[in-house]
Amino acid sequence: MAALREALPLTTISRTEVAIVGAGPSGLLLSRLLHRAGIDNVVLERRSAEYVLGRVRAGVLEKGTVALLDEAGVGERCRREGFLHEGIGIAFDGARHRIDFQALAESAVTIYGQTEVTRDLMAALSADGPAPRYEAEVIGIEDFDGDSPLVHYREAGETRTLRCAFVAGCDGSHGKSRESVPGRAYTAYERAYPFGWLGVLSETPPVSDELIYANHERGFALCSMRSHHLSRYYVQCSLDDHVEDWPDERFWDELRRRIDPEAAEALVTGPAIEKSIAPLRSFVAEPMRFGRLLLAGDAAHIVPPTGAKGLNLAAADIRFLAEALIEHYREKSDAALDAYSERCLKRVWKAERFSWWMTSLLHLFPETGAFGRKIQVAELDYLIGSRAAATALAENYVGLNFD
Ligand code: FAD
Ligand code: DHB
């Protein structure tokens, strides 16, 4: 990379305060919060805006995430169109049981797709600036140990460089930010699960008013939604499966077999308008700060999707990061930047634990055999019979308080 820096003509170098790598929810939200605080920033995104909007991902927002969207001035549509859910259904052994968030944790979640969050952020940024730079792929980051890091990127067939005061690595699990840090500078904690999720989006009414998480001897299933006429469903599948192995009929048959009889009866099926397979993984990189390079969201940690925590954790990181950068510029204090990694990781590990637990409770783990299955059913029985156990689920699902 040093050779690349030396070879650069000066005209290709521009400058900003905060270079943000990645225009997923983390990068866009940070850009917007910094812009509102008067801090100059540039977002570099390797994909096109259409591609980013075409990715169907999370759908459950914690209250803290919605509050942060409000703070960024983009919460209005989410509050108007999102569904407030005060509970979920847990289905097993042919019956469905409700976990009442309002009664147990005095809280609720909002059902509003990540795609819509991204769309709202994009609209605000294109109206007010700074407009993210799409199809601008970061190829290397250097000098983040000093005061003036450099971000090298490729845009319109040219290699360009952005000089900045801070780099926010918001480029997801396969981005360049973490890759730019020497492996010896962080510890990676990881667990891979021996299955994936096959997700289907269909223009059909949701099967139930609330989400249903199903444990079944054939594997996990989840019934979710995006609106009154748009449903999102998932079934646990093999890591060797491809979407072509799952024609619509096979998907609907499998889903119907795994959910409770009442839901199976009510299920309205239709053509899949999106179908994708995601592997499940737990991953944390510690620390999350390397001098003037700060990682946020999936660039620093991954959770299996069962607890609906990925997007919410990304938003929590951005809340801490925006606070820390604003404090640096307004109060000339680095105290919050120094505390950034530790503050995030405390929350991250609690969400990692919860996501791992939900995954362990609800999926079929072939290697644990009949004993593992009996333990799962005993735990589910305990969950629905014990207010203490149900409260623990509810508290974590709606989102833990901020310390
Ligand atoms: P991302 O959304 O991954 O955004 C990172 C961005 O950086 C991308 O736009 C990428 O194109 C860009 N980028 C990468 N490399 C570069 C580069 N070199 N230069 C410039 N830009 C770059 N969470 C849930 O809670 N529920 C779910 O059902 C769920 N499903 C998921 C399904 C999939 C397939 C995946 C991958 C994630 C899913 N998640 C889910 C997790 C959730 O979507 C993420 O936690 C969330 O997207 C994190 O946001 P982010 O902005 O940190 O990262
Ligand atoms: C959705 C995804 C999740 O991972 C989850 O736990 C709940 C809902 C969804 O895509 O709607």
CSV table of C-alpha atoms and ligand atoms in Angstrom, one decimal:
chain,number,residue,atom,x,y,z
A,1,MET,CA,0.0,0.0,0.0
A,2,ALA,CA,2.9,2.3,0.7
A,3,ALA,CA,3.9,1.9,-3.0
A,4,LEU,CA,0.3,2.9,-4.0
A,5,ARG,CA,0.4,6.1,-1.8
A,6,GLU,CA,3.7,7.2,-3.4
A,7,ALA,CA,2.4,6.6,-6.9
A,8,LEU,CA,-0.7,8.7,-6.4
A,9,PRO,CA,-1.0,12.0,-8.4
A,10,LEU,CA,-2.1,14.8,-6.0
A,11,THR,CA,-5.3,15.5,-7.9
A,12,THR,CA,-6.8,12.2,-6.8
A,13,ILE,CA,-6.5,13.1,-3.1
A,14,SER,CA,-9.5,14.7,-1.4
A,15,ARG,CA,-10.1,15.4,2.3
A,16,THR,CA,-12.9,14.9,4.9
A,17,GLU,CA,-13.1,14.6,8.7
A,18,VAL,CA,-14.7,11.2,8.9
A,19,ALA,CA,-14.4,8.7,6.0
A,20,ILE,CA,-17.1,6.1,6.4
A,21,VAL,CA,-16.6,2.8,4.6
A,22,GLY,CA,-19.9,1.1,3.6
A,23,ALA,CA,-23.4,2.4,3.0
A,24,GLY,CA,-25.4,-0.3,5.0
A,25,PRO,CA,-27.5,0.9,7.9
A,26,SER,CA,-24.4,1.5,10.1
A,27,GLY,CA,-22.6,3.8,7.6
A,28,LEU,CA,-25.7,5.7,6.5
A,29,LEU,CA,-26.9,6.3,10.0
A,30,LEU,CA,-23.5,7.5,11.1
A,31,SER,CA,-23.2,9.8,8.1
A,32,ARG,CA,-26.6,11.4,8.9
A,33,LEU,CA,-25.9,11.9,12.7
A,34,LEU,CA,-22.5,13.4,12.0
A,35,HIS,CA,-23.9,15.7,9.3
A,36,ARG,CA,-26.6,17.0,11.7
A,37,ALA,CA,-23.8,17.8,14.2
A,38,GLY,CA,-21.9,19.7,11.5
A,39,ILE,CA,-19.2,17.1,11.0
A,40,ASP,CA,-18.0,16.7,7.5
A,41,ASN,CA,-18.0,13.1,6.3
A,42,VAL,CA,-18.0,11.0,3.1
A,43,VAL,CA,-19.5,7.5,2.7
A,44,LEU,CA,-17.8,5.1,0.2
A,45,GLU,CA,-19.9,2.1,-0.9
A,46,ARG,CA,-18.7,-0.5,-3.4
A,47,ARG,CA,-22.1,-1.5,-4.6
A,48,SER,CA,-24.8,0.6,-6.4
A,49,ALA,CA,-27.7,2.1,-4.5
A,50,GLU,CA,-30.1,-0.3,-6.2
A,51,TYR,CA,-28.1,-3.3,-5.2
A,52,VAL,CA,-28.0,-2.2,-1.5
A,53,LEU,CA,-31.8,-1.7,-1.6
A,54,GLY,CA,-32.3,-5.1,-3.1
A,55,ARG,CA,-30.9,-7.0,-0.1
A,56,VAL,CA,-33.7,-8.3,2.1
A,57,ARG,CA,-32.4,-8.6,5.7
A,58,ALA,CA,-33.6,-7.8,9.2
A,59,GLY,CA,-37.1,-6.8,10.2
A,60,VAL,CA,-37.3,-6.2,13.9
A,61,LEU,CA,-36.3,-2.9,15.5
A,62,GLU,CA,-35.8,-2.3,19.2
A,63,LYS,CA,-37.1,0.9,20.8
A,64,GLY,CA,-33.6,2.3,21.1
A,65,THR,CA,-33.0,1.8,17.3
A,66,VAL,CA,-36.3,3.6,16.5
A,67,ALA,CA,-35.2,6.4,18.9
A,68,LEU,CA,-31.9,6.7,17.1
A,69,LEU,CA,-33.7,6.9,13.7
A,70,ASP,CA,-35.7,9.8,15.2
A,71,GLU,CA,-32.5,11.5,16.3
A,72,ALA,CA,-31.2,11.2,12.8
A,73,GLY,CA,-34.4,12.8,11.6
A,74,VAL,CA,-35.5,9.7,9.7
A,75,GLY,CA,-37.9,8.0,12.2
A,76,GLU,CA,-41.2,9.4,10.9
A,77,ARG,CA,-42.2,6.8,8.4
A,78,CYS,CA,-41.0,3.9,10.6
A,79,ARG,CA,-43.3,5.3,13.4
A,80,ARG,CA,-46.2,5.7,11.0
A,81,GLU,CA,-45.9,2.5,8.9
A,82,GLY,CA,-44.1,0.1,11.3
A,83,PHE,CA,-46.1,-2.4,13.4
A,84,LEU,CA,-45.7,-2.3,17.1
A,85,HIS,CA,-45.5,-5.9,18.4
A,86,GLU,CA,-46.1,-6.6,22.1
A,87,GLY,CA,-45.3,-10.3,21.9
A,88,ILE,CA,-44.2,-13.3,19.9
A,89,GLY,CA,-45.4,-16.8,19.6
A,90,ILE,CA,-43.2,-19.8,20.4
A,91,ALA,CA,-44.4,-23.0,18.7
A,92,PHE,CA,-43.4,-26.5,19.6
A,93,ASP,CA,-45.0,-29.9,20.2
A,94,GLY,CA,-48.1,-29.0,18.1
A,95,ALA,CA,-49.0,-25.8,20.1
A,96,ARG,CA,-48.2,-22.1,20.2
A,97,HIS,CA,-47.5,-20.1,23.3
A,98,ARG,CA,-47.3,-16.4,23.6
A,99,ILE,CA,-44.4,-14.4,25.2
A,100,ASP,CA,-46.0,-11.1,26.3
A,101,PHE,CA,-43.4,-8.4,26.1
A,102,GLN,CA,-45.6,-5.7,27.4
A,103,ALA,CA,-46.6,-7.7,30.5
A,104,LEU,CA,-43.1,-9.1,31.2
A,105,ALA,CA,-40.8,-6.2,30.1
A,106,GLU,CA,-43.1,-3.3,29.7
A,107,SER,CA,-41.9,-2.8,26.2
A,108,ALA,CA,-42.4,-3.7,22.5
A,109,VAL,CA,-40.6,-4.0,19.2
A,110,THR,CA,-41.3,-2.4,15.8
A,111,ILE,CA,-41.6,-4.4,12.7
A,112,TYR,CA,-40.0,-2.4,9.9
A,113,GLY,CA,-37.7,-3.8,7.3
A,114,GLN,CA,-34.0,-3.0,7.1
A,115,THR,CA,-34.6,-2.2,3.4
A,116,GLU,CA,-37.1,0.6,4.5
A,117,VAL,CA,-34.6,1.9,7.1
A,118,THR,CA,-32.0,2.1,4.3
A,119,ARG,CA,-34.4,3.8,1.9
A,120,ASP,CA,-35.3,6.4,4.5
A,121,LEU,CA,-31.7,7.1,5.3
A,122,MET,CA,-30.8,7.3,1.5
A,123,ALA,CA,-33.7,9.8,0.9
A,124,ALA,CA,-32.6,12.0,3.8
A,125,LEU,CA,-28.9,12.0,2.7
A,126,SER,CA,-29.7,12.7,-1.0
A,127,ALA,CA,-32.0,15.6,0.1
A,128,ASP,CA,-29.7,17.2,2.7
A,129,GLY,CA,-26.3,15.6,1.9
A,130,PRO,CA,-23.8,14.4,2.1
A,131,ALA,CA,-24.8,12.0,-0.8
A,132,PRO,CA,-23.1,8.6,-0.4
A,133,ARG,CA,-20.6,7.7,-3.1
A,134,TYR,CA,-21.9,4.5,-4.6
A,135,GLU,CA,-19.7,2.1,-6.7
A,136,ALA,CA,-16.7,3.4,-4.9
A,137,GLU,CA,-14.8,0.4,-3.5
A,138,VAL,CA,-12.3,0.8,-0.7
A,139,ILE,CA,-9.2,-1.2,-1.5
A,140,GLY,CA,-7.0,-0.3,1.5
A,141,ILE,CA,-6.8,1.9,4.6
A,142,GLU,CA,-3.5,3.0,6.1
A,143,ASP,CA,-1.8,5.3,8.6
A,144,PHE,CA,-4.7,5.0,11.1
A,145,ASP,CA,-2.1,4.9,13.9
A,146,GLY,CA,-1.3,8.5,13.1
A,147,ASP,CA,-3.5,11.7,12.9
A,148,SER,CA,-4.2,11.6,9.2
A,149,PRO,CA,-5.4,8.2,7.9
A,150,LEU,CA,-5.6,7.5,4.2
A,151,VAL,CA,-8.5,5.6,2.5
A,152,HIS,CA,-7.7,4.3,-1.0
A,153,TYR,CA,-10.7,3.5,-3.2
A,154,ARG,CA,-11.5,2.7,-6.8
A,155,GLU,CA,-14.2,4.8,-8.5
A,156,ALA,CA,-15.1,5.2,-12.2
A,157,GLY,CA,-12.1,3.1,-13.2
A,158,GLU,CA,-9.7,5.4,-11.2
A,159,THR,CA,-7.8,4.8,-7.9
A,160,ARG,CA,-8.4,7.7,-5.6
A,161,THR,CA,-7.5,8.6,-2.0
A,162,LEU,CA,-9.4,10.2,0.8
A,163,ARG,CA,-7.4,11.8,3.6
A,164,CYS,CA,-9.3,12.1,6.9
A,165,ALA,CA,-9.1,12.4,10.6
A,166,PHE,CA,-11.1,9.2,11.4
A,167,VAL,CA,-12.2,6.1,9.5
A,168,ALA,CA,-15.4,4.4,10.5
A,169,GLY,CA,-15.3,0.8,9.3
A,170,CYS,CA,-19.0,0.1,8.6
A,171,ASP,CA,-18.3,-2.3,5.7
A,172,GLY,CA,-19.9,-5.5,7.0
A,173,SER,CA,-18.3,-8.9,7.6
A,174,HIS,CA,-16.4,-9.2,4.4
A,175,GLY,CA,-15.2,-5.5,4.2
A,176,LYS,CA,-11.8,-4.0,3.9
A,177,SER,CA,-11.7,-2.2,7.3
A,178,ARG,CA,-11.0,-5.1,9.6
A,179,GLU,CA,-8.8,-6.7,6.9
A,180,SER,CA,-6.6,-3.6,7.0
A,181,VAL,CA,-5.8,-4.3,10.6
A,182,PRO,CA,-2.9,-6.7,11.3
A,183,GLY,CA,-4.4,-10.0,12.6
A,184,ARG,CA,-2.2,-9.8,15.8
A,185,ALA,CA,-3.9,-6.5,16.8
A,186,TYR,CA,-7.2,-8.2,17.6
A,187,THR,CA,-8.7,-11.4,18.9
A,188,ALA,CA,-11.4,-13.1,16.9
A,189,TYR,CA,-14.0,-15.2,18.7
A,190,GLU,CA,-16.1,-17.4,16.4
A,191,ARG,CA,-18.7,-20.1,16.2
A,192,ALA,CA,-20.2,-21.5,13.0
A,193,TYR,CA,-23.5,-23.4,13.1
A,194,PRO,CA,-24.1,-26.5,11.0
A,195,PHE,CA,-27.1,-25.1,9.1
A,196,GLY,CA,-28.4,-22.0,7.3
A,197,TRP,CA,-31.7,-20.1,6.9
A,198,LEU,CA,-33.7,-20.2,3.7
A,199,GLY,CA,-35.7,-17.0,3.5
A,200,VAL,CA,-38.7,-16.2,1.3
A,201,LEU,CA,-40.5,-12.9,0.7
A,202,SER,CA,-44.0,-13.2,-0.7
A,203,GLU,CA,-46.9,-10.9,-1.5
A,204,THR,CA,-49.3,-12.7,0.8
A,205,PRO,CA,-50.9,-11.6,4.1
A,206,PRO,CA,-48.9,-12.7,7.2
A,207,VAL,CA,-50.1,-15.9,8.8
A,208,SER,CA,-50.4,-14.3,12.2
A,209,ASP,CA,-50.5,-10.8,13.8
A,210,GLU,CA,-47.3,-11.6,15.6
A,211,LEU,CA,-44.1,-13.4,14.7
A,212,ILE,CA,-43.9,-17.1,15.3
A,213,TYR,CA,-40.7,-18.9,16.1
A,214,ALA,CA,-41.1,-22.7,15.7
A,215,ASN,CA,-39.0,-25.5,17.1
A,216,HIS,CA,-39.8,-28.7,15.2
A,217,GLU,CA,-38.0,-32.1,14.9
A,218,ARG,CA,-37.6,-31.3,11.1
A,219,GLY,CA,-35.9,-28.0,12.0
A,220,PHE,CA,-36.6,-24.4,12.9
A,221,ALA,CA,-39.1,-22.1,11.2
A,222,LEU,CA,-40.0,-18.4,11.5
A,223,CYS,CA,-43.0,-16.5,10.3
A,224,SER,CA,-42.4,-12.8,10.0
A,225,MET,CA,-43.8,-9.9,8.0
A,226,ARG,CA,-43.1,-6.6,6.4
A,227,SER,CA,-46.7,-5.3,6.0
A,228,HIS,CA,-50.3,-6.4,5.8
A,229,HIS,CA,-49.7,-7.9,2.4
A,230,LEU,CA,-46.0,-8.8,2.5
A,231,SER,CA,-44.8,-11.8,4.5
A,232,ARG,CA,-41.3,-13.0,5.3
A,233,TYR,CA,-40.7,-16.6,6.2
A,234,TYR,CA,-37.6,-18.7,7.0
A,235,VAL,CA,-36.9,-22.4,7.4
A,236,GLN,CA,-33.7,-24.0,8.7
A,237,CYS,CA,-31.9,-25.7,5.8
A,238,SER,CA,-28.7,-27.5,5.1
A,239,LEU,CA,-25.5,-25.6,4.4
A,240,ASP,CA,-25.2,-27.6,1.2
A,241,ASP,CA,-28.6,-26.4,-0.1
A,242,HIS,CA,-29.0,-24.0,-3.0
A,243,VAL,CA,-32.1,-21.9,-3.6
A,244,GLU,CA,-32.7,-23.9,-6.8
A,245,ASP,CA,-33.2,-27.0,-4.5
A,246,TRP,CA,-36.2,-25.2,-3.0
A,247,PRO,CA,-39.0,-24.5,-5.5
A,248,ASP,CA,-41.9,-22.6,-3.9
A,249,GLU,CA,-44.0,-25.7,-3.4
A,250,ARG,CA,-41.3,-27.5,-1.4
A,251,PHE,CA,-40.7,-24.3,0.7
A,252,TRP,CA,-44.4,-23.9,1.6
A,253,ASP,CA,-44.9,-27.6,2.4
A,254,GLU,CA,-41.9,-27.6,4.7
A,255,LEU,CA,-42.9,-24.4,6.5
A,256,ARG,CA,-46.5,-25.8,6.9
A,257,ARG,CA,-45.1,-29.0,8.5
A,258,ARG,CA,-42.9,-27.1,11.0
A,259,ILE,CA,-45.4,-24.5,12.4
A,260,ASP,CA,-48.3,-25.1,14.7
A,261,PRO,CA,-51.6,-26.6,13.2
A,262,GLU,CA,-53.5,-23.3,13.6
A,263,ALA,CA,-50.9,-21.4,11.7
A,264,ALA,CA,-50.5,-24.2,9.1
A,265,GLU,CA,-54.2,-24.0,8.5
A,266,ALA,CA,-54.2,-20.2,8.1
A,267,LEU,CA,-51.1,-20.0,5.9
A,268,VAL,CA,-51.7,-18.2,2.6
A,269,THR,CA,-49.0,-19.1,0.0
A,270,GLY,CA,-48.0,-17.4,-3.2
A,271,PRO,CA,-45.0,-17.0,-5.5
A,272,ALA,CA,-41.7,-16.1,-3.8
A,273,ILE,CA,-40.6,-12.6,-4.8
A,274,GLU,CA,-37.2,-13.1,-3.1
A,275,LYS,CA,-35.5,-16.3,-2.0
A,276,SER,CA,-32.0,-16.5,-0.4
A,277,ILE,CA,-29.9,-18.7,1.9
A,278,ALA,CA,-27.8,-17.3,4.7
A,279,PRO,CA,-25.3,-19.3,6.9
A,280,LEU,CA,-25.5,-18.7,10.6
A,281,ARG,CA,-22.4,-17.5,12.5
A,282,SER,CA,-21.4,-15.9,15.8
A,283,PHE,CA,-18.3,-13.7,15.5
A,284,VAL,CA,-16.7,-10.9,17.6
A,285,ALA,CA,-13.5,-9.0,17.0
A,286,GLU,CA,-11.9,-7.4,20.0
A,287,PRO,CA,-11.2,-4.5,20.3
A,288,MET,CA,-13.2,-2.4,17.9
A,289,ARG,CA,-10.9,0.6,17.8
A,290,PHE,CA,-7.4,0.7,16.3
A,291,GLY,CA,-6.1,4.2,16.6
A,292,ARG,CA,-8.2,6.3,14.3
A,293,LEU,CA,-10.0,3.4,12.7
A,294,LEU,CA,-13.2,2.4,14.5
A,295,LEU,CA,-15.2,-0.6,13.5
A,296,ALA,CA,-19.0,-0.7,13.8
A,297,GLY,CA,-21.8,-3.2,13.0
A,298,ASP,CA,-21.2,-6.4,11.1
A,299,ALA,CA,-17.6,-5.3,10.4
A,300,ALA,CA,-16.9,-6.0,14.1
A,301,HIS,CA,-19.4,-8.7,15.1
A,302,ILE,CA,-22.0,-11.1,13.6
A,303,VAL,CA,-24.8,-12.8,15.4
A,304,PRO,CA,-27.0,-15.7,14.1
A,305,PRO,CA,-30.3,-14.0,13.2
A,306,THR,CA,-32.5,-15.9,15.6
A,307,GLY,CA,-32.7,-13.1,18.2
A,308,ALA,CA,-33.2,-10.3,15.6
A,309,LYS,CA,-30.2,-8.5,17.0
A,310,GLY,CA,-27.8,-7.8,14.0
A,311,LEU,CA,-29.3,-4.5,12.9
A,312,ASN,CA,-30.0,-3.4,16.4
A,313,LEU,CA,-26.4,-4.0,17.6
A,314,ALA,CA,-25.2,-2.1,14.5
A,315,ALA,CA,-27.4,0.9,15.5
A,316,ALA,CA,-26.2,0.7,19.2
A,317,ASP,CA,-22.5,0.9,17.9
A,318,ILE,CA,-23.4,3.9,15.8
A,319,ARG,CA,-25.0,5.6,18.7
A,320,PHE,CA,-21.8,5.3,20.8
A,321,LEU,CA,-19.6,6.2,17.8
A,322,ALA,CA,-21.5,9.3,16.9
A,323,GLU,CA,-21.5,10.4,20.5
A,324,ALA,CA,-17.8,9.9,20.7
A,325,LEU,CA,-16.9,11.7,17.5
A,326,ILE,CA,-19.3,14.6,18.4
A,327,GLU,CA,-17.6,14.9,21.8
A,328,HIS,CA,-14.2,14.9,20.1
A,329,TYR,CA,-15.1,17.8,17.8
A,330,ARG,CA,-17.3,19.8,20.2
A,331,GLU,CA,-15.5,19.4,23.5
A,332,LYS,CA,-12.0,18.5,22.3
A,333,SER,CA,-12.2,15.4,24.5
A,334,ASP,CA,-11.3,11.8,23.5
A,335,ALA,CA,-12.8,10.2,26.6
A,336,ALA,CA,-15.7,8.7,24.8
A,337,LEU,CA,-13.5,7.6,21.9
A,338,ASP,CA,-11.2,5.8,24.4
A,339,ALA,CA,-14.3,4.1,25.9
A,340,TYR,CA,-15.9,3.2,22.6
A,341,SER,CA,-14.7,-0.3,22.2
A,342,GLU,CA,-15.5,-1.3,25.8
A,343,ARG,CA,-18.9,0.3,25.8
A,344,CYS,CA,-19.9,-1.5,22.6
A,345,LEU,CA,-18.5,-4.8,23.5
A,346,LYS,CA,-20.4,-5.0,26.8
A,347,ARG,CA,-23.6,-4.8,24.8
A,348,VAL,CA,-22.3,-7.0,21.9
A,349,TRP,CA,-21.5,-9.9,24.2
A,350,LYS,CA,-24.9,-9.8,25.8
A,351,ALA,CA,-26.5,-9.9,22.4
A,352,GLU,CA,-24.1,-12.7,21.3
A,353,ARG,CA,-25.2,-14.7,24.3
A,354,PHE,CA,-28.9,-14.2,23.6
A,355,SER,CA,-28.6,-14.9,19.9
A,356,TRP,CA,-26.6,-18.1,20.6
A,357,TRP,CA,-29.2,-19.2,23.2
A,358,MET,CA,-32.2,-18.6,20.9
A,359,THR,CA,-30.4,-20.4,18.1
A,360,SER,CA,-29.6,-23.4,20.4
A,361,LEU,CA,-33.1,-23.5,21.8
A,362,LEU,CA,-35.0,-23.5,18.5
A,363,HIS,CA,-32.9,-25.3,15.8
A,364,LEU,CA,-32.3,-28.9,15.1
A,365,PHE,CA,-28.7,-29.8,15.9
A,366,PRO,CA,-28.2,-33.2,14.3
A,367,GLU,CA,-25.1,-34.0,16.3
A,368,THR,CA,-26.8,-33.6,19.7
A,369,GLY,CA,-29.2,-36.5,19.0
A,370,ALA,CA,-32.1,-37.6,21.1
A,371,PHE,CA,-30.7,-36.3,24.3
A,372,GLY,CA,-30.2,-32.8,22.9
A,373,ARG,CA,-33.8,-32.8,21.6
A,374,LYS,CA,-35.2,-33.8,25.1
A,375,ILE,CA,-33.2,-31.0,26.7
A,376,GLN,CA,-34.6,-28.5,24.2
A,377,VAL,CA,-38.2,-29.6,24.9
A,378,ALA,CA,-37.6,-29.4,28.6
A,379,GLU,CA,-36.2,-25.9,28.2
A,380,LEU,CA,-39.1,-24.8,26.1
A,381,ASP,CA,-41.5,-26.2,28.7
A,382,TYR,CA,-39.7,-24.3,31.4
A,383,LEU,CA,-39.8,-21.1,29.3
A,384,ILE,CA,-43.5,-21.1,28.8
A,385,GLY,CA,-44.2,-22.2,32.4
A,386,SER,CA,-41.9,-19.8,34.3
A,387,ARG,CA,-42.5,-16.1,34.4
A,388,ALA,CA,-38.8,-15.6,35.3
A,389,ALA,CA,-37.6,-17.6,32.2
A,390,ALA,CA,-40.1,-15.8,29.9
A,391,THR,CA,-39.1,-12.4,31.3
A,392,ALA,CA,-35.4,-13.2,30.5
A,393,LEU,CA,-36.4,-13.8,26.9
A,394,ALA,CA,-38.7,-10.8,26.7
A,395,GLU,CA,-36.1,-8.4,28.2
A,396,ASN,CA,-33.4,-9.4,25.8
A,397,TYR,CA,-35.7,-9.5,22.7
A,398,VAL,CA,-37.0,-6.0,23.2
A,399,GLY,CA,-33.5,-4.7,23.8
A,400,LEU,CA,-31.5,-4.3,27.0
A,401,ASN,CA,-31.2,-0.8,28.5
A,402,PHE,CA,-28.2,1.3,27.6
A,403,ASP,CA,-25.6,1.5,30.4
B,1,FAD,P1,-24.0,-4.2,6.1
B,1,FAD,O1,-25.4,-4.1,6.0
B,1,FAD,O2,-23.3,-5.5,5.7
B,1,FAD,O3,-23.3,-3.1,5.2
B,1,FAD,C1,-22.0,-3.0,4.9
B,1,FAD,C2,-21.8,-2.3,3.5
B,1,FAD,O4,-20.4,-2.1,3.2
B,1,FAD,C3,-22.4,-3.0,2.4
B,1,FAD,O5,-23.3,-2.2,1.7
B,1,FAD,C4,-21.2,-3.4,1.5
B,1,FAD,O6,-21.6,-3.5,0.1
B,1,FAD,C5,-20.3,-2.3,1.8
B,1,FAD,N1,-18.9,-2.7,1.6
B,1,FAD,C6,-18.3,-3.9,1.9
B,1,FAD,N2,-17.0,-3.9,1.5
B,1,FAD,C7,-16.7,-2.6,1.0
B,1,FAD,C8,-15.6,-2.0,0.5
B,1,FAD,N3,-14.4,-2.6,0.4
B,1,FAD,N4,-15.7,-0.7,0.1
B,1,FAD,C9,-16.9,0.0,0.2
B,1,FAD,N5,-18.0,-0.6,0.7
B,1,FAD,C10,-17.9,-1.9,1.1
B,1,FAD,N6,-30.2,-9.4,11.1
B,1,FAD,C11,-31.3,-9.6,11.7
B,1,FAD,O7,-31.5,-9.0,12.8
B,1,FAD,N7,-32.3,-10.4,11.1
B,1,FAD,C12,-32.1,-11.0,9.9
B,1,FAD,O8,-33.0,-11.7,9.4
B,1,FAD,C13,-30.9,-10.8,9.2
B,1,FAD,N8,-30.7,-11.4,8.0
B,1,FAD,C14,-29.5,-11.3,7.4
B,1,FAD,C15,-29.3,-11.9,6.2
B,1,FAD,C16,-28.0,-11.7,5.5
B,1,FAD,C17,-27.8,-12.4,4.2
B,1,FAD,C18,-27.0,-10.9,6.2
B,1,FAD,C19,-25.6,-10.8,5.5
B,1,FAD,C20,-27.3,-10.3,7.4
B,1,FAD,C21,-28.5,-10.5,8.0
B,1,FAD,N9,-28.8,-9.8,9.2
B,1,FAD,C22,-30.0,-10.0,9.8
B,1,FAD,C23,-27.9,-9.0,9.9
B,1,FAD,C24,-28.2,-7.5,9.6
B,1,FAD,O9,-28.7,-7.4,8.3
B,1,FAD,C25,-26.8,-6.8,9.7
B,1,FAD,O10,-26.5,-6.9,11.1
B,1,FAD,C26,-26.8,-5.4,9.3
B,1,FAD,O11,-27.0,-5.3,7.9
B,1,FAD,C27,-25.5,-4.7,9.7
B,1,FAD,O12,-25.4,-3.5,9.0
B,1,FAD,P2,-24.0,-2.9,8.6
B,1,FAD,O13,-24.3,-1.6,8.0
B,1,FAD,O14,-23.1,-3.0,9.8
B,1,FAD,O15,-23.4,-4.0,7.5
B,2,DHB,C1,-36.9,-11.3,10.9
B,2,DHB,C2,-35.6,-11.8,10.9
B,2,DHB,C3,-35.1,-12.3,12.1
B,2,DHB,O1,-33.9,-12.8,12.2
B,2,DHB,C4,-35.9,-12.4,13.2
B,2,DHB,O2,-35.4,-13.0,14.3
B,2,DHB,C5,-37.2,-11.9,13.2
B,2,DHB,C6,-37.7,-11.4,12.0
B,2,DHB,C7,-37.4,-10.8,9.6
B,2,DHB,O3,-36.7,-10.8,8.6
B,2,DHB,O4,-38.5,-10.3,9.6
